[in-house]
Amino acid sequence: MSATPIAAGPIITVKVAFTATMTDTPTTDITAYVREMEITRGRQSELEQPEPGQLVLRLANTDRRFDPFHTTGPYYPYVEPNKPISVVANFSGVDYPLFFGYVDSWPQTWPGKTDAEVVLTATDAFKLWAEDELLSPYEIEVLADAPRAWWRLGEQSGTEMIDSSGNGHDGVYEGGATFNTRTGLVEGDEDNSIAFDGTSMRGRVTSAAARVTALPLAVEFWWSGATTAVSPSQVIRQGSGVSGDGWVVSVVDSGASEINVFGAAKFTDLTSRRVDDINATVTPKHIVYKRTATPAHQIYVNGVEVSTAGPAVVADALADTWVMGSPLGGTNEYLAGTLDDVAVYATDLTAARILAHYQAGAAPWDGDTTGGRITRVLDAIGWPAGLRSLDVGDSTLGPATNMQGQTVLGYLQKIAESENGNLYINGSGALRFRERTAMLTATIHTDSQATFADDGLSRDYTDLVLAPSDDHIRNVVTMQRAGSTPRTVTDQGSKTRYGRRPFSRTGLLNDSDNDILAAAQWVAGHYAYPLQRARSLVIEPQAGHTASLVVLMWLSVLAFDLEYRVTVKRNPPGGGATIEHEAHIEHITHHCVMDGGPRWTTTWELSPADTQDYWILGTSTLGESTRLAY
């Protein structure tokens, strides 16, 4: 089917990916069946979060091609929800993506009982992320390396020891497990850990598929020793008993100042295969023992390799399954202390990945920039690199200890709030994250990209609403960093004049209360008093203009995206000076009626553009006419 041209305007193409995956480019052209189209993207004002972008299509369906129940239809059985859909406008040989999202449904209607239509709605990726919950940073990092088995040791009752790798290698607790007595040793996880009693308790796994039968091997765990000296205590072994061949990793807690870590290939040769002797305060430690062909043995403690020279590699026969906490041979050598998150890998964990695991468990993702944290989240959910347009960010974030269980969208929006930036899906389907100083430095934000006026010479508009109001007065501004004391900034003069107009953001992720205070001061400084505000601008690019203006009008409505800066002018009918105002585009609505003659209308919701010059640390000069930027 052919694309649909608009008089003196672009060629509109609507495509669906009926048989492709969620992020594939749509290829099936359905433009010829489009009777009416509306696209909405953005937010209602600069103090709010952008809403999910949405597409509404009114489709002709007289041949039932968009009917999910029509078994002989050309798209059956793929007329389903969540199919990728795109809208692209081509003008003068240049493509302008207007929408990329996912079909919500294909509702069937029969106007007058003689016609057939589908009024299709589709929503951008925000819809997907609003329902997708995040794991903790430690879960994300561990699962990224595909452990053979991962026993988190966070059970609350019973005897079952659950494998969280997804491979189903569950085990059992023997000798009486002690539950609900120790919090987990991993930060940012809502789990407990098991307190091994040093007398009878152990965990056993009987799944033969959990065995690691060849090199490389890695064993990972978190450990907090007992407060008194104990005999050598096995953390985990794979083998049939206390002698013979297998893998073993052991810890000796010699009191308050020393932990000895051993790694061995044979149970009968533990002492001669000592790999490391760590002198350190007995605190929770992240330990990884790994064995490869070269070098033979390596021990990492808290992300750093500390191993001494080990013996040469020998060929080891492996038998039986994994056991943790049981004796090496004596009667008083059960593990004593707290053990958490034991994982085994049949792959070689690199030094970089071991460090990433430790950091995610000790201070998860601490020190990320806002853009860096967004990158981690998108990596975790597998969002393609080609669908990202991310600034670095001007704020530094603290540890991601409150991420687990939050929705992807909610957490991404909290990052954007912590930056005082913006976050939305652009017309091509990419996530756009804009850092706060970009509004003071990027040309599309600082310089007007076009002037719209009613003088007959400039780009014209159909309607302009100028409406300063109390909607955006904010004179009691409260910001709170997660886990810290709220910071409140009040403009008493505004409060006296307009009444109390509160604004708050809580649970922010910043690492500094100074950032929180600066953000509160910024909002109060900008919104304590009403601003001259152009609320909306309506443009009909094909109607009643000269040929040259028509081209400029189409370029504006197709190329300008959210946050672009524009100038609007109005000559009052009663005379007087021209009203001139600069604004940013906050919300875009494209509406096109294709049947009965193509007609196109674009509506922009606007916010006032800042006309103050700002001084940004390290990039500009502080002068009499500039203010320090946040």
XYZ file of C-alpha atoms in Angstrom:
630
model
C 0.000 0.000 0.000
C 1.176 3.503 -0.728
C 1.836 6.277 1.738
C -0.653 9.126 2.024
C 0.414 12.609 0.835
C -0.987 15.807 2.318
C -1.575 18.768 0.035
C 1.662 20.797 -0.209
C 2.926 18.833 2.739
C 4.636 15.605 3.811
C 4.020 11.993 2.916
C 2.750 10.169 5.999
C 3.592 6.485 6.441
C 2.167 4.247 9.164
C 3.747 0.812 9.632
C 3.244 -2.133 12.002
C 5.623 -4.953 12.965
C 3.044 -7.741 12.932
C 5.492 -10.657 13.134
C 8.622 -9.006 14.572
C 9.949 -8.543 18.101
C 9.163 -5.651 20.436
C 12.004 -3.350 19.363
C 12.137 -4.219 15.655
C 11.424 -1.626 12.985
C 7.832 -1.943 11.692
C 7.672 -2.957 8.025
C 4.010 -3.601 7.122
C 2.530 -0.437 5.615
C -1.101 0.201 6.670
C -1.233 3.899 5.691
C -3.866 3.415 2.987
C -6.390 2.383 5.644
C -5.868 5.388 7.921
C -8.876 7.701 8.040
C -7.816 9.868 10.982
C -4.762 10.122 13.207
C -3.777 11.877 16.427
C -0.404 11.810 18.204
C 0.161 13.244 21.681
C 3.510 13.487 23.497
C 4.950 15.480 26.401
C 3.745 17.052 29.654
C 1.208 19.672 30.600
C 3.771 21.957 32.231
C 7.460 22.117 33.055
C 6.809 21.219 36.714
C 5.209 17.880 35.844
C 6.418 14.531 34.546
C 5.925 13.745 30.847
C 3.038 11.414 30.188
C 3.228 8.294 28.004
C 3.036 9.256 24.345
C -0.042 7.982 22.562
C -1.227 7.370 19.013
C -4.884 7.043 18.004
C -5.708 5.775 14.513
C -9.128 5.421 12.922
C -8.674 2.622 10.403
C -10.943 1.406 7.617
C -11.666 -2.262 8.258
C -14.265 -3.196 5.662
C -12.236 -6.223 4.561
C -11.649 -7.282 8.223
C -7.864 -7.202 7.868
C -7.558 -5.681 11.368
C -9.997 -8.135 12.931
C -8.214 -10.535 15.361
C -11.002 -13.107 14.794
C -10.763 -13.145 10.982
C -8.751 -16.319 10.380
C -8.248 -15.660 6.647
C -7.152 -12.039 7.102
C -3.736 -11.006 5.691
C -2.274 -10.348 9.165
C -3.856 -13.236 11.083
C -2.897 -14.450 13.724
C -0.706 -11.412 14.454
C -3.418 -8.797 15.020
C -2.414 -8.681 18.675
C -1.603 -6.170 21.428
C 1.919 -4.769 21.884
C 2.839 -4.884 18.220
C 5.356 -2.115 17.375
C 3.876 0.691 15.297
C 5.489 3.798 13.792
C 4.441 7.018 12.109
C 6.958 8.803 9.861
C 6.497 11.999 7.848
C 8.689 12.521 4.776
C 9.045 16.128 3.650
C 11.331 17.183 0.794
C 13.085 13.824 0.959
C 13.781 13.924 4.714
C 12.146 11.536 7.180
C 10.740 12.952 10.423
C 9.759 10.229 12.932
C 6.623 11.321 14.774
C 5.771 8.264 16.871
C 7.021 4.812 17.839
C 5.085 2.722 20.300
C 3.085 -0.432 20.923
C -0.513 -1.239 20.003
C -2.818 -1.336 23.039
C -5.755 -3.039 21.318
C -7.663 -3.427 18.035
C -11.273 -2.562 19.024
C -13.868 -3.328 16.332
C -16.636 -0.809 15.554
C -19.373 -0.802 12.910
C -20.563 2.781 12.235
C -24.174 2.773 10.997
C -23.955 -1.051 10.947
C -22.826 -0.768 7.318
C -19.232 0.361 7.786
C -16.348 -1.215 9.722
C -13.550 0.575 11.562
C -10.858 -0.048 14.127
C -10.023 2.856 16.435
C -6.541 1.697 17.344
C -4.630 3.147 20.287
C -0.905 2.702 20.854
C 1.372 3.881 23.660
C 5.123 4.419 23.766
C 7.646 2.498 25.919
C 6.492 4.252 29.101
C 3.545 1.815 29.025
C 5.887 -1.177 29.169
C 8.004 0.298 31.949
C 5.022 1.262 34.104
C 4.342 -2.439 34.729
C 7.903 -3.811 34.835
C 9.443 -4.053 38.319
C 13.167 -3.710 38.943
C 15.468 -6.121 40.715
C 18.072 -4.894 43.169
C 21.470 -3.825 41.781
C 23.070 -6.959 43.243
C 20.498 -9.229 41.591
C 21.035 -7.443 38.287
C 24.821 -7.820 38.422
C 24.820 -11.480 39.516
C 22.196 -12.637 37.020
C 24.062 -10.849 34.212
C 26.829 -13.460 34.655
C 24.485 -16.472 34.499
C 25.372 -18.404 37.677
C 24.977 -22.164 37.559
C 23.245 -21.860 40.941
C 22.628 -19.029 43.406
C 21.447 -19.757 46.934
C 20.452 -16.464 48.524
C 19.900 -18.043 51.950
C 17.044 -15.723 52.791
C 14.348 -18.255 53.618
C 12.015 -17.471 56.485
C 10.918 -20.974 57.438
C 10.950 -24.621 56.454
C 13.902 -26.623 55.127
C 13.958 -25.707 51.417
C 17.033 -23.819 50.149
C 15.921 -21.999 47.006
C 18.111 -21.541 43.927
C 17.574 -18.017 42.544
C 19.553 -18.530 39.327
C 16.464 -19.681 37.457
C 18.003 -23.133 36.904
C 16.007 -24.866 39.622
C 18.900 -26.333 41.638
C 17.121 -26.124 44.971
C 18.586 -27.680 48.100
C 17.643 -28.430 51.690
C 18.761 -27.252 55.107
C 19.907 -30.046 57.381
C 20.595 -29.972 61.112
C 18.131 -27.185 61.911
C 18.302 -23.844 60.136
C 18.055 -20.624 62.174
C 15.750 -18.170 60.415
C 14.866 -14.504 60.923
C 17.921 -13.742 63.046
C 20.305 -12.006 60.660
C 19.707 -9.290 58.107
C 21.298 -9.853 54.733
C 24.926 -8.910 54.205
C 24.101 -7.407 50.803
C 22.966 -3.770 50.734
C 19.827 -2.811 48.854
C 18.239 -6.273 49.001
C 15.141 -7.156 50.954
C 16.478 -10.470 52.173
C 17.769 -12.129 55.313
C 20.780 -14.398 55.588
C 21.347 -17.649 57.420
C 23.190 -17.811 60.737
C 25.150 -21.091 60.731
C 25.408 -22.427 64.283
C 28.818 -24.147 64.174
C 27.425 -27.417 65.539
C 25.043 -29.186 63.187
C 23.617 -27.035 60.424
C 24.451 -27.338 56.741
C 22.880 -26.907 53.323
C 22.883 -29.684 50.727
C 22.087 -29.712 47.002
C 21.406 -33.041 45.282
C 20.802 -31.793 41.737
C 23.473 -33.381 39.552
C 22.935 -30.612 36.980
C 24.301 -28.110 39.523
C 27.752 -29.679 39.349
C 30.654 -27.858 37.731
C 32.593 -30.667 36.067
C 35.346 -28.739 34.294
C 37.329 -25.538 34.540
C 36.747 -22.621 34.757
C 35.024 -22.460 38.125
C 34.051 -19.548 40.373
C 32.539 -19.671 43.875
C 31.171 -16.445 45.364
C 29.718 -15.634 48.783
C 29.370 -12.994 51.498
C 30.740 -13.864 54.926
C 30.671 -12.429 58.406
C 32.671 -14.450 60.944
C 31.791 -15.518 64.443
C 32.977 -13.450 67.390
C 35.113 -16.243 68.861
C 37.782 -18.451 67.368
C 36.581 -21.665 65.734
C 38.220 -24.525 63.906
C 38.578 -24.466 60.116
C 35.074 -24.217 58.696
C 34.081 -25.221 55.220
C 31.964 -22.676 53.397
C 31.099 -24.751 50.349
C 32.303 -27.898 48.643
C 31.361 -30.020 45.694
C 32.165 -33.660 46.332
C 31.023 -36.861 47.948
C 32.619 -36.603 51.369
C 35.513 -35.454 53.497
C 38.137 -37.132 51.340
C 38.652 -37.722 47.644
C 38.328 -35.314 44.745
C 36.233 -32.162 44.418
C 36.175 -28.412 44.967
C 36.289 -26.783 48.383
C 36.446 -23.217 49.665
C 37.063 -22.807 53.395
C 37.236 -19.969 55.901
C 39.020 -19.933 59.252
C 37.843 -17.237 61.644
C 40.628 -16.800 64.195
C 38.881 -14.166 66.248
C 38.515 -10.437 65.828
C 41.480 -9.727 63.577
C 42.027 -12.467 61.036
C 40.226 -14.488 58.399
C 42.118 -17.189 56.527
C 40.652 -18.142 53.173
C 41.610 -21.435 51.532
C 40.886 -22.779 48.107
C 41.535 -26.419 47.250
C 41.016 -28.959 44.550
C 41.218 -32.028 46.796
C 39.777 -32.349 50.291
C 42.840 -34.330 51.409
C 45.217 -31.561 50.336
C 43.665 -28.428 51.903
C 46.659 -27.060 53.815
C 49.157 -27.322 50.973
C 46.737 -25.559 48.711
C 46.227 -22.541 50.915
C 45.713 -19.580 48.607
C 45.413 -16.587 50.872
C 45.812 -15.403 54.450
C 43.816 -12.220 55.024
C 44.562 -10.069 58.055
C 41.601 -7.793 58.487
C 38.864 -6.849 60.859
C 36.148 -9.462 60.862
C 33.384 -7.621 59.008
C 31.073 -8.707 56.193
C 33.270 -9.583 53.265
C 32.616 -10.459 49.667
C 34.807 -13.424 48.690
C 35.296 -15.000 45.276
C 37.428 -18.086 44.723
C 38.013 -18.929 41.106
C 40.087 -21.509 39.330
C 41.212 -21.428 35.717
C 43.991 -23.096 33.743
C 46.231 -20.051 34.246
C 46.568 -18.928 36.979
C 45.600 -22.005 38.946
C 43.893 -20.302 41.916
C 42.711 -16.761 42.590
C 41.003 -15.218 45.608
C 39.241 -11.840 45.526
C 38.178 -10.078 48.707
C 35.906 -7.040 48.437
C 36.567 -6.797 44.725
C 40.378 -6.916 44.920
C 42.583 -9.893 44.104
C 44.603 -10.906 47.184
C 45.689 -14.431 46.297
C 49.187 -15.746 46.848
C 50.844 -18.281 44.595
C 48.910 -21.535 44.537
C 49.977 -25.029 43.503
C 49.916 -26.248 39.954
C 46.657 -27.304 38.391
C 45.916 -31.016 38.547
C 43.249 -33.039 36.859
C 40.408 -33.387 39.346
C 37.620 -35.907 39.188
C 34.359 -34.411 40.416
C 31.550 -36.228 42.102
C 28.285 -35.690 43.915
C 26.846 -32.259 44.635
C 27.295 -28.990 46.539
C 27.326 -28.870 50.338
C 27.879 -25.796 52.490
C 28.664 -25.541 56.183
C 29.513 -29.166 57.007
C 32.740 -30.421 58.598
C 35.951 -31.125 56.753
C 36.510 -34.198 58.843
C 36.315 -33.425 62.533
C 33.295 -33.300 64.799
C 33.489 -29.612 65.751
C 34.154 -28.000 62.398
C 30.717 -26.954 61.223
C 30.563 -23.444 59.856
C 29.940 -20.740 62.462
C 28.955 -17.251 61.392
C 26.716 -15.581 58.820
C 26.686 -16.671 55.207
C 24.794 -14.922 52.425
C 24.302 -15.175 48.662
C 26.359 -18.227 47.724
C 26.742 -18.534 43.950
C 28.678 -20.939 41.742
C 29.639 -20.319 38.134
C 30.864 -22.554 35.353
C 32.447 -19.489 33.735
C 35.468 -17.305 34.438
C 34.294 -14.210 36.274
C 36.569 -11.398 35.150
C 38.171 -9.025 37.624
C 35.872 -6.246 36.374
C 32.749 -8.336 36.939
C 33.880 -9.424 40.406
C 34.409 -5.774 41.318
C 30.965 -4.912 39.923
C 29.382 -7.622 42.096
C 31.128 -6.349 45.211
C 30.227 -2.714 44.580
C 26.594 -3.628 43.884
C 26.436 -5.477 47.196
C 28.427 -3.103 49.405
C 27.303 0.328 48.148
C 25.130 -0.378 45.124
C 25.976 1.940 42.251
C 27.032 4.721 44.607
C 28.385 7.818 42.854
C 26.558 7.343 39.540
C 25.662 10.397 37.537
C 21.967 10.592 36.741
C 22.620 9.610 33.124
C 24.870 6.769 34.282
C 22.161 5.393 36.577
C 19.628 5.503 33.741
C 22.101 3.602 31.572
C 22.384 0.873 34.215
C 18.600 0.523 34.427
C 18.227 0.334 30.647
C 21.016 -2.258 30.477
C 19.232 -4.289 33.151
C 15.974 -4.428 31.173
C 17.752 -5.019 27.857
C 16.685 -1.752 26.228
C 18.621 -1.342 22.933
C 21.508 1.133 22.836
C 20.133 2.522 19.579
C 16.967 3.644 21.386
C 18.714 5.916 23.880
C 19.575 9.609 23.794
C 20.995 10.326 27.230
C 22.855 13.285 28.702
C 25.484 12.550 31.341
C 23.639 14.481 34.038
C 24.736 17.204 36.449
C 23.828 15.449 39.710
C 25.553 12.618 41.566
C 23.414 9.917 43.122
C 23.832 7.950 46.327
C 23.569 4.139 46.633
C 20.624 2.486 44.891
C 19.376 0.863 48.076
C 15.693 1.533 47.446
C 15.390 0.317 43.862
C 14.149 -3.244 44.321
C 10.442 -3.651 43.566
C 9.991 -0.207 42.021
C 8.655 0.051 38.497
C 11.156 0.872 35.780
C 9.199 3.998 34.844
C 8.811 5.179 38.436
C 12.507 4.801 39.149
C 13.582 6.482 35.902
C 11.281 9.400 36.665
C 12.709 9.665 40.184
C 16.186 9.926 38.640
C 14.953 12.715 36.365
C 13.394 14.503 39.354
C 16.670 14.179 41.268
C 18.410 15.863 38.321
C 15.636 18.440 37.855
C 15.839 17.322 34.246
C 13.405 15.827 31.753
C 12.686 12.314 30.515
C 10.483 11.264 27.603
C 10.237 9.026 24.545
C 10.976 10.903 21.328
C 9.303 10.404 17.971
C 11.667 7.606 16.919
C 11.006 5.629 20.114
C 14.276 6.486 21.884
C 14.404 7.453 25.537
C 15.522 11.078 25.786
C 17.071 12.194 29.093
C 17.923 15.890 29.295
C 20.230 17.166 32.048
C 19.268 20.434 33.720
C 22.108 22.636 32.418
C 21.255 21.713 28.823
C 18.433 24.254 29.056
C 21.125 26.892 29.628
C 23.669 25.673 27.076
C 22.108 23.778 24.145
C 21.201 25.993 21.188
C 17.736 24.504 20.645
C 16.911 25.557 24.216
C 18.732 28.881 24.479
C 18.068 30.364 20.994
C 14.632 30.733 19.467
C 14.304 28.347 16.537
C 11.466 30.206 14.821
C 9.062 33.137 15.219
C 5.306 32.712 14.882
C 3.329 35.921 14.440
C 0.106 37.353 13.057
C 1.836 39.959 10.863
C 1.310 38.132 7.540
C 5.069 37.884 7.009
C 6.192 35.369 9.639
C 5.175 31.771 10.198
C 1.520 32.062 11.082
C -0.677 30.437 13.695
C -4.369 29.720 13.922
C -4.728 30.385 17.622
C -2.579 31.632 20.493
C -3.545 31.540 24.174
C -1.792 33.987 26.501
C -2.921 33.254 30.039
C -0.831 34.051 33.103
C -2.499 32.435 36.106
C -1.859 31.088 39.565
C -1.475 27.506 38.245
C 2.303 27.650 38.505
C 2.878 29.831 41.570
C 5.034 27.904 44.050
C 6.142 29.716 47.206
C 6.638 26.908 49.778
C 9.026 24.436 48.155
C 10.050 21.245 49.954
C 12.656 18.800 48.673
C 13.705 15.630 50.467
C 16.554 13.242 49.825
C 15.623 9.627 50.574
C 16.409 8.907 54.212
C 17.264 12.514 55.049
C 15.583 15.612 56.496
C 13.355 17.639 54.139
C 14.656 21.049 53.016
C 12.037 23.797 52.664
C 12.422 27.187 51.006
C 9.671 29.781 51.484
C 9.124 33.088 49.687
C 7.227 35.011 52.350
C 6.330 37.927 50.066
C 4.688 35.617 47.544
C 2.967 33.672 50.298
C 1.494 36.867 51.749
C 0.368 38.076 48.339
C -0.990 34.875 46.784
C -1.538 32.522 49.689
C 0.337 29.333 50.412
C 1.204 27.545 47.158
C 3.190 24.382 48.034
C 5.415 22.195 45.867
C 7.264 19.082 47.018
C 9.469 16.273 45.778
C 10.369 13.458 48.145
C 12.539 10.345 48.044
C 15.118 11.990 45.781
C 18.232 9.944 45.015
C 20.947 12.618 45.252
C 24.028 11.984 47.383
C 24.034 15.476 48.896
C 21.558 17.563 50.866
C 23.218 20.631 49.351
C 21.872 19.525 45.956
C 18.423 19.166 47.479
C 18.530 22.657 48.962
C 19.782 24.153 45.680
C 16.909 22.496 43.807
C 14.375 23.932 46.267
C 15.918 27.384 45.933
C 15.783 27.114 42.131
C 12.070 26.259 42.060
C 11.145 28.937 44.600
C 13.244 31.507 42.751
C 11.460 30.810 39.472
C 7.871 30.249 40.508
C 7.163 32.405 43.571
C 5.466 34.965 41.305
C 3.282 34.486 38.215
C 5.015 34.463 34.853
C 3.749 35.801 31.560
C 2.797 32.557 29.913
C 1.865 31.581 26.366
C -0.214 28.511 27.137
C -0.747 27.051 23.687
C -0.140 27.661 19.996
C -2.224 26.087 17.213
C -0.680 25.770 13.740
C -2.319 24.677 10.464
C 0.689 24.525 8.152
C -1.147 23.989 4.860
C -3.801 26.692 5.248
C -3.658 30.088 3.533
C 0.082 30.752 3.310
C 2.516 31.627 0.573
C 4.521 28.727 -0.846
C 7.684 29.731 0.999
C 5.852 30.041 4.320
C 4.177 26.675 3.814
C 7.616 25.044 3.614
C 8.768 26.787 6.811
C 5.551 25.894 8.602
C 5.885 22.207 7.745
C 9.540 22.152 8.766
C 8.570 23.632 12.110
C 5.759 21.243 13.007
C 7.682 18.173 11.851
C 11.215 18.924 13.054
C 10.627 20.754 16.342
C 10.511 18.439 19.315
C 9.741 18.816 22.995
C 11.637 21.618 24.753
C 12.518 23.498 21.536
C 12.514 27.265 22.039
C 10.207 29.417 19.890
C 9.068 33.050 19.779
C 5.394 34.035 19.570
C 4.083 37.510 18.698
C 0.637 39.001 18.889
C -0.545 42.373 17.572
C -3.492 43.348 19.800
C -6.629 44.243 17.775
C -7.118 47.320 19.946
C -3.673 48.648 19.056
C -0.593 49.124 21.143
C 2.813 47.483 21.237
C 3.305 43.983 19.857
C 3.261 41.316 22.552
C 6.381 39.167 22.212
C 7.082 36.060 24.245
C 9.643 33.235 24.167
C 8.573 29.764 25.172
C 9.550 26.099 25.270
C 7.406 23.354 23.738
C 6.168 21.084 26.538
C 3.462 19.062 24.802
C 2.811 18.227 21.149
C -0.452 17.148 19.529
C -0.576 16.286 15.816
C -4.055 15.734 14.400
C -4.653 14.677 10.797
C -7.905 13.846 9.040
C -7.155 11.911 5.859
C -10.586 11.012 4.522
C -12.566 13.848 2.999
C -9.373 15.715 2.097
C -6.221 15.683 4.241
C -6.169 18.338 6.960
C -3.373 18.764 9.511
C -3.311 20.641 12.832
C -0.455 20.822 15.333
C -0.971 22.157 18.857
C 1.919 23.014 21.159
C 1.464 23.480 24.901
C 4.133 25.963 26.024
C 6.073 27.078 29.098
C 7.961 30.377 29.578
C 11.560 30.332 28.397
C 14.054 31.704 30.928
C 15.555 34.999 29.759
C 18.065 35.263 32.626
C 21.764 34.778 31.849
C 23.376 32.165 34.079
C 26.893 31.437 35.220
C 27.759 27.742 35.053
C 30.795 26.631 37.028
C 33.743 25.992 34.748
C 32.038 27.079 31.534
C 31.273 30.789 31.757
C 32.160 34.043 33.453
C 30.299 35.498 36.412
C 29.281 39.061 35.643
C 26.934 41.753 36.847
C 24.054 40.466 34.708
C 24.434 36.760 35.456
C 23.253 34.503 38.247
C 24.847 31.305 39.486
C 23.104 28.344 37.883
C 21.973 25.262 39.781
